[in-house]
XYZ file of C-alpha atoms in Angstrom:
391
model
C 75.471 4.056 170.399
C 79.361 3.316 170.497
C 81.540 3.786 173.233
C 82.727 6.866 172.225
C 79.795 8.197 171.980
C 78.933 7.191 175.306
C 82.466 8.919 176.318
C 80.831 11.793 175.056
C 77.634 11.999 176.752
C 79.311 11.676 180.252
C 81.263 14.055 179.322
C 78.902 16.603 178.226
C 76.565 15.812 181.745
C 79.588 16.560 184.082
C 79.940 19.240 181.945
C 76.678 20.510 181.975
C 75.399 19.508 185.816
C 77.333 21.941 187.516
C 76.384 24.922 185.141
C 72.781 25.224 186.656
C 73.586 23.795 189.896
C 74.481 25.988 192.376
C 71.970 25.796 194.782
C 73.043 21.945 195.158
C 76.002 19.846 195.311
C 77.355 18.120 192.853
C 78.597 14.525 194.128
C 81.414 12.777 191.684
C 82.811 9.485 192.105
C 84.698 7.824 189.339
C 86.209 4.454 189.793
C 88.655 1.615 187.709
C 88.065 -1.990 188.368
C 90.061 -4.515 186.861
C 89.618 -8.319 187.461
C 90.168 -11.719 185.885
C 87.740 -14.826 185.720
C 87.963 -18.295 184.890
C 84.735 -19.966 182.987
C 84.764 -23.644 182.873
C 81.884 -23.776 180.020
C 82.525 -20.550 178.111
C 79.393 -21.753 175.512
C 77.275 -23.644 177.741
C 77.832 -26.623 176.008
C 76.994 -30.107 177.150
C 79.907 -32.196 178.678
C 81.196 -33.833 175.452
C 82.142 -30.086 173.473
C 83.015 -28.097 176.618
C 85.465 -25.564 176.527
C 86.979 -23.204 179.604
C 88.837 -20.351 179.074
C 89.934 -17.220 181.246
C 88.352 -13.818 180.831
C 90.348 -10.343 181.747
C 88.236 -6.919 182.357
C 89.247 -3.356 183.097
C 86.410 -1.037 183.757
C 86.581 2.902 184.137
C 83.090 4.540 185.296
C 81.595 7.074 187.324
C 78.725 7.959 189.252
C 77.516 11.102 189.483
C 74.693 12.931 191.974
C 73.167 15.772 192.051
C 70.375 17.820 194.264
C 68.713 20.542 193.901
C 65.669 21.092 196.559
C 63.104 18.228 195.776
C 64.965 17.217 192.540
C 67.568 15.035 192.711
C 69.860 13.638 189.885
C 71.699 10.476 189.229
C 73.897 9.367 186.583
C 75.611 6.315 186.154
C 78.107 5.007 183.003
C 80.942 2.522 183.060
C 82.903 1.841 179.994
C 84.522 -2.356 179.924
C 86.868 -3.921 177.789
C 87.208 -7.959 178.171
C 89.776 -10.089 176.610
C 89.979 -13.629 176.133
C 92.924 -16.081 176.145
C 91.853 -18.901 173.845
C 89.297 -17.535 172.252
C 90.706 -13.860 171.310
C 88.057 -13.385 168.519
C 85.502 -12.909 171.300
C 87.238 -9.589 172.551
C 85.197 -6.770 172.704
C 84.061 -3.610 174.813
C 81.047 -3.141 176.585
C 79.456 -0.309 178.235
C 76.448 0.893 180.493
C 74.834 3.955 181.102
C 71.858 4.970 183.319
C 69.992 8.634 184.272
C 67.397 9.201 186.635
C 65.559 12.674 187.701
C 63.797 11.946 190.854
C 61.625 15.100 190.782
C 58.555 16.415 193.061
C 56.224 18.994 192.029
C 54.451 20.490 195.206
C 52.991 18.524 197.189
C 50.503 15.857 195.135
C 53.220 14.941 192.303
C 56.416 13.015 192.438
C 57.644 10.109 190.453
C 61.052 9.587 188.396
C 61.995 9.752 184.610
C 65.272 7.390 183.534
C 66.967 6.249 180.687
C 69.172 3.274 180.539
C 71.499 2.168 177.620
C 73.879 -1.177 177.207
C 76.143 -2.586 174.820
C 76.883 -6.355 175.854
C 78.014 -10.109 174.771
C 75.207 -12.326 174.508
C 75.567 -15.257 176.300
C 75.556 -18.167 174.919
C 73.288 -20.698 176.832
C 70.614 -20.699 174.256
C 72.775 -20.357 171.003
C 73.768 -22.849 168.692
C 76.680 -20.618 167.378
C 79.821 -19.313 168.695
C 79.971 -16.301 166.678
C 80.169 -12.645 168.393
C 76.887 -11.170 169.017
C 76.147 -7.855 170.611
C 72.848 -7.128 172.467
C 72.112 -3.066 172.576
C 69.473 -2.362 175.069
C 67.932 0.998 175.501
C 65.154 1.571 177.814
C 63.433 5.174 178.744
C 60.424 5.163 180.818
C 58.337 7.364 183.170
C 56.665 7.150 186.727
C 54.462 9.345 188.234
C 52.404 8.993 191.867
C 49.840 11.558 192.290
C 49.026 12.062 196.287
C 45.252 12.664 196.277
C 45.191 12.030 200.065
C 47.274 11.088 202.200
C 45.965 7.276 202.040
C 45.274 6.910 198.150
C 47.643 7.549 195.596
C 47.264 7.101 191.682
C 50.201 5.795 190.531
C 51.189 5.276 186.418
C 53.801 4.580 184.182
C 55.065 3.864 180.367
C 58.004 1.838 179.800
C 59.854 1.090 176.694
C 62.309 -1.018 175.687
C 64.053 -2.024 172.461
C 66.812 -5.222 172.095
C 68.744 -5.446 168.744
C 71.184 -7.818 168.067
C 74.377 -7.376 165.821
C 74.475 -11.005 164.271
C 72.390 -11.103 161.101
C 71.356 -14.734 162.720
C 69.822 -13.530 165.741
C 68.483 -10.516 164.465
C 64.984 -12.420 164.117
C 64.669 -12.271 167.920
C 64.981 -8.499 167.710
C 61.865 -7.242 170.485
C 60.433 -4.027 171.087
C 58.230 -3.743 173.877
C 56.035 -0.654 175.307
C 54.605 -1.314 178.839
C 51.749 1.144 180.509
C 50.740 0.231 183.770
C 48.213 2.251 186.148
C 47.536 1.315 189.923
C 45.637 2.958 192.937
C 47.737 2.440 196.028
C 45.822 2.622 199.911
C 48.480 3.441 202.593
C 46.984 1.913 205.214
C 50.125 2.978 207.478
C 53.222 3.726 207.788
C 53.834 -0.223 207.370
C 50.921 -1.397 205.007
C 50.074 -0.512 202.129
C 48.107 -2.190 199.396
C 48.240 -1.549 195.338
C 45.587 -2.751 192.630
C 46.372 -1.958 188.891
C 46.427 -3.370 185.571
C 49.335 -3.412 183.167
C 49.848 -4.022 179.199
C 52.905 -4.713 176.828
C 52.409 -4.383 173.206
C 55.465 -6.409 171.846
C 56.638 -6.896 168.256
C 59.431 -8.767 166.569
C 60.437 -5.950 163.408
C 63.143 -8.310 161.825
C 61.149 -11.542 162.019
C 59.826 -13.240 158.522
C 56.230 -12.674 157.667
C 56.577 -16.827 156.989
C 57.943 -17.243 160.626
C 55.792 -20.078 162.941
C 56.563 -17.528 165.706
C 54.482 -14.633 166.735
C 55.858 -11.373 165.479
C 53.543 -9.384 167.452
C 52.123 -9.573 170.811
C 49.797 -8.112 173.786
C 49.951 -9.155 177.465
C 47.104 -8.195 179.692
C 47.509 -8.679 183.282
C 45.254 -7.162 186.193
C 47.286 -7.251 189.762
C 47.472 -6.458 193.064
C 50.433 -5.560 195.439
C 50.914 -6.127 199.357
C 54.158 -4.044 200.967
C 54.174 -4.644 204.887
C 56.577 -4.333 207.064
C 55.599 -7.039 209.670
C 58.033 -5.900 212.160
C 60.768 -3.331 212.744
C 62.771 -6.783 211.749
C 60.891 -8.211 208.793
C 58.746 -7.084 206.182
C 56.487 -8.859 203.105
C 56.095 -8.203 199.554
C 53.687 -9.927 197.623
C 52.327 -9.656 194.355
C 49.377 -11.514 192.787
C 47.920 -11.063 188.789
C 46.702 -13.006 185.820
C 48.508 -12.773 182.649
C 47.067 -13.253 179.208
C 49.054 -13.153 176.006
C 47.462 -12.863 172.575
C 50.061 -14.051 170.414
C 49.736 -12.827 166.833
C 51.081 -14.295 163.687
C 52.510 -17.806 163.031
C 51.337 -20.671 164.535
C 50.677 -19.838 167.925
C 48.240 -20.075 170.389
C 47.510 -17.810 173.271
C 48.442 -17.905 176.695
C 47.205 -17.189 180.184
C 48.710 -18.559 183.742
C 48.874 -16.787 186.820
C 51.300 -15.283 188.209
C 52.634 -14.550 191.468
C 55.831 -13.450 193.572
C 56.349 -13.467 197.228
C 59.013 -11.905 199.010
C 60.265 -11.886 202.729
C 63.096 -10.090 204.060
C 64.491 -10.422 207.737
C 67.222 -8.660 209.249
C 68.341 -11.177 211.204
C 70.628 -8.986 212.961
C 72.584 -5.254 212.365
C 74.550 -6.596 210.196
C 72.770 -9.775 208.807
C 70.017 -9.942 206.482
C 67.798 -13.203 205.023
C 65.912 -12.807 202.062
C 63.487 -15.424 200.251
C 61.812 -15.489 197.083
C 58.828 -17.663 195.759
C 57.756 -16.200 191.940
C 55.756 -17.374 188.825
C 56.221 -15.119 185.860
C 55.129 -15.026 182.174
C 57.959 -13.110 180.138
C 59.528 -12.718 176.252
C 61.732 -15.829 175.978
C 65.135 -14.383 174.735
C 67.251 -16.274 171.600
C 65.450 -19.268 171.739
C 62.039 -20.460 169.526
C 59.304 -19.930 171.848
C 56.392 -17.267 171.918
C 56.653 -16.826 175.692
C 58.193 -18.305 178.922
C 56.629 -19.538 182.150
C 59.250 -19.302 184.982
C 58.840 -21.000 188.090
C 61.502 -20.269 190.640
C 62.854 -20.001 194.514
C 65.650 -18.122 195.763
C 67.324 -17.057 199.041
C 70.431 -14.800 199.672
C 72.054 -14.406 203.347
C 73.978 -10.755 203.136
C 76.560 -10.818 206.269
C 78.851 -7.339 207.213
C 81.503 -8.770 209.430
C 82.873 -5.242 210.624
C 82.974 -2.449 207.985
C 85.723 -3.871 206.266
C 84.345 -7.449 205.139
C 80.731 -8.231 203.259
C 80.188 -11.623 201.891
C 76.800 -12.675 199.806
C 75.616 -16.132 199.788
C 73.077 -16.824 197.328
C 71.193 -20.178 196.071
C 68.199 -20.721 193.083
C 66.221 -23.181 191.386
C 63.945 -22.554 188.453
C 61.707 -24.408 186.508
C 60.888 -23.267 182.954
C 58.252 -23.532 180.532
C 58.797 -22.469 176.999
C 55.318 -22.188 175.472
C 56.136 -22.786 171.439
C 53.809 -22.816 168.550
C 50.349 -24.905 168.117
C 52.080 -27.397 165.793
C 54.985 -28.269 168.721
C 55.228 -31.651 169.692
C 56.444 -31.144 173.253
C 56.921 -27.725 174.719
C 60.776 -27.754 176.315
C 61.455 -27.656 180.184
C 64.601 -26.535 181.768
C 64.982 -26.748 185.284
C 67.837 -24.461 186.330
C 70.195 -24.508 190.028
C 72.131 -21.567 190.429
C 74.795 -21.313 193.776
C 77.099 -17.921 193.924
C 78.854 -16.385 196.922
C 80.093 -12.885 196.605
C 83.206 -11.541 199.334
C 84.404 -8.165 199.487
C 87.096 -6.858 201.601
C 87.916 -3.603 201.898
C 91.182 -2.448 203.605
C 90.716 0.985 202.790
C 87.568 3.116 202.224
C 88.215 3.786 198.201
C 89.594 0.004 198.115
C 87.972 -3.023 197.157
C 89.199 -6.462 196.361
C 86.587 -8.609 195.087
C 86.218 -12.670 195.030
C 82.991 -14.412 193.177
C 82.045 -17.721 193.047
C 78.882 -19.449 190.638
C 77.935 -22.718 190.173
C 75.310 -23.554 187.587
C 73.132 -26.648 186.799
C 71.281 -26.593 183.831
C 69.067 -30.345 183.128
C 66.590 -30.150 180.184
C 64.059 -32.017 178.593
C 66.140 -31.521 175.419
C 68.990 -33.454 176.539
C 71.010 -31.450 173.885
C 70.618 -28.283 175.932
C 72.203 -29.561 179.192
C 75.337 -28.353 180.542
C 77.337 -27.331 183.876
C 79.222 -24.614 184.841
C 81.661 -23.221 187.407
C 82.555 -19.685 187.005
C 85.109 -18.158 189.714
C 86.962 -15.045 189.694
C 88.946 -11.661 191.596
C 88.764 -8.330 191.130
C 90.223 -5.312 192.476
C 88.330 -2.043 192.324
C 89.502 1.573 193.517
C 86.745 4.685 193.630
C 87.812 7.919 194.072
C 84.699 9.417 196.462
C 84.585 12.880 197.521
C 85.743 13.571 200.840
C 82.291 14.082 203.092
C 81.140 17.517 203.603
């Protein structure tokens, strides 16, 4: 999808909400955002061919809301285009768009149905060229909780998800992936409840060589079970324990199984301050690199402070370990181990005004010395939304 074709669908849903709408309201709130950042290691390149350069963005968007009784409507699209200083050939536009009907029918079914669409740079942390590449995502999926009793629920869903590069290159890592998943949820109480389920992704590379050592197909299996409780009216837990197994098909490649786990606790340290920490293990697609599947270990915590309603800052930190499983005729199987620092401030002297300052520092050391690199990132922004005036 191009921009303007993008342009187009927004269009046509403002267009076409308020038509059928009048028992609700219809809730618009465009915005413009324009910014500047400075990268110090544009291509994530070790410290011998690094190269900074400075990055401008203006954004328009809009979000859009709309309720109707138990159905309520959400639409979401922003529309970027980045410059860069040195290296102009990168220029480009970008977009995003997401919809989601959260509907209810009766009493025993609810769920959501959403569609989301990009159109974005890839990076270039795994890439051996500096060529312009495009990454379109589009993702529709489905989820549905039927209430048999108060305390059980059935809950299902189907997923999918295509990612196409432009770059005839890259096109071999090309992925489509569907994902079912079906669960039966207990609701203990109000502040326990407890999930069991199963999930599958069948996964296939279409533009990869029949001649390719890499899978081009594969299915993931992997039986899990959920904890959500909310310890406290100050803390709560979310943990979630399975077993993945991959059947890798095609190539040389073995299968793969691991566990996998990720443990979440939030605190609200006070009204205005929050604390969460993360502790995960997870088996996913690796993305523009030559591996059948990647094992990510990883730890992360994030302090979100409100000093008064006019100042929020965002202090984040991360370290991740991971585990490129290759094909059955690799010598070594690569390890990157990955530190990540940001902090986020936003200060807003009026309601509809934002000025925005970020902050990242990444560490990247890998077992391929060719692949390590460092990088600051830094940059402001200034962002007005136009918000309807409360009812």
């Amino acid at each position: 999808m191009r921009p303007i074709e993008l342009r187009y669908m927004l269009a046509a849903s403002l267009v076409a909400l308020p038509c059928g709408a009048y028992p609700g309201e219809l809730r618009l709130s465009p915005y413009v955002e324009t910014g500047i950042s400075r990268d110090s290691n544009l291509f994530a390149s070790s410290e011998d061919s690094r190269e900074a350069d400075t990055q401008r963005r203006a954004t328009v968007g809009a979000d859009a809301r709309w309720g109707m009784s138990r159905q309520q409507l959400s639409l979401h699209v922003d529309l970027s285009e980045l410059s860069y200083v040195k290296n102009e050939r990168l220029d480009h536009s970008a977009y995003k768009g997401n919809f989601v009907w959260n509907y209810e029918v009766g009493h025993a079914l609810r769920g959501r149905v959403y569609y989301n669409r990009s159109r974005q740079l890839t990076d270039f942390e795994n890439r051996s060229t500096r060529e312009q590449d495009f990454i379109r995502l589009a993702n529709p999926g489905i989820e549905t909780t039927l209430v048999v009793t108060p305390h059980w629920h059935v809950v299902g869903g189907v997923d999918y998800r295509t990612r196409q590069h432009t770059l005839d290159s890259e096109r071999r890592y090309d992925r489509d992936e569907l994902e079912s998943r079906l669960a039966l949820r207990f609701i203990g109480s109000p502040q326990a409840s407890l999930t069991a389920g199963v999930e599958r992704i069948d996964g296939r590379y279409p533009e990869r060589d029949p001649n390719d050592p890499l899978a081009r197909r594969f299915v993931q299996h992997e039986p899990f079970g959920r904890l959500d409780w909310q310890v406290s009216g100050l803390s709560r837990i979310q943990l979630r324990a399975g077993y993945a197994h991959r059947d890798n098909r095609g190539g040389q490649s073995e299968d793969y199984s691991a566990p996998t786990a990720r443990l979440s606790y939030i605190r609200d340290v006070s009204a205005k301050t929050q604390l969460r920490f993360t502790l995960s293990q997870d088996i996913y697609s690796a993305d523009n690199i030559d591996a059948n599947a990647l094992r990510n270990r990883g730890a992360e915590v994030a302090l979100d402070w409100e000093y008064g309603p006019a100042i929020e800052l965002t202090a984040r930190g991360a370290w991740n370990r991971r585990d490129y499983q290759q094909t059955s005729v690799a010598d070594d199987t690569r390890q990157d181990e990955v530190r990540n620092y940001g902090l986020d401030l936003t200060w807003r002297p009026r309601p509809q005004l934002a000025l925005i300052a970020t902050g990242e520092r990444v560490i990247r050391d890998s077992s391929e010395p060719a692949f390590d690199y460092r990088e600051w990132i830094g940059g402001i922004a200034v962002r007005i939304t136009l918000d309807p005036l409360p009812q």
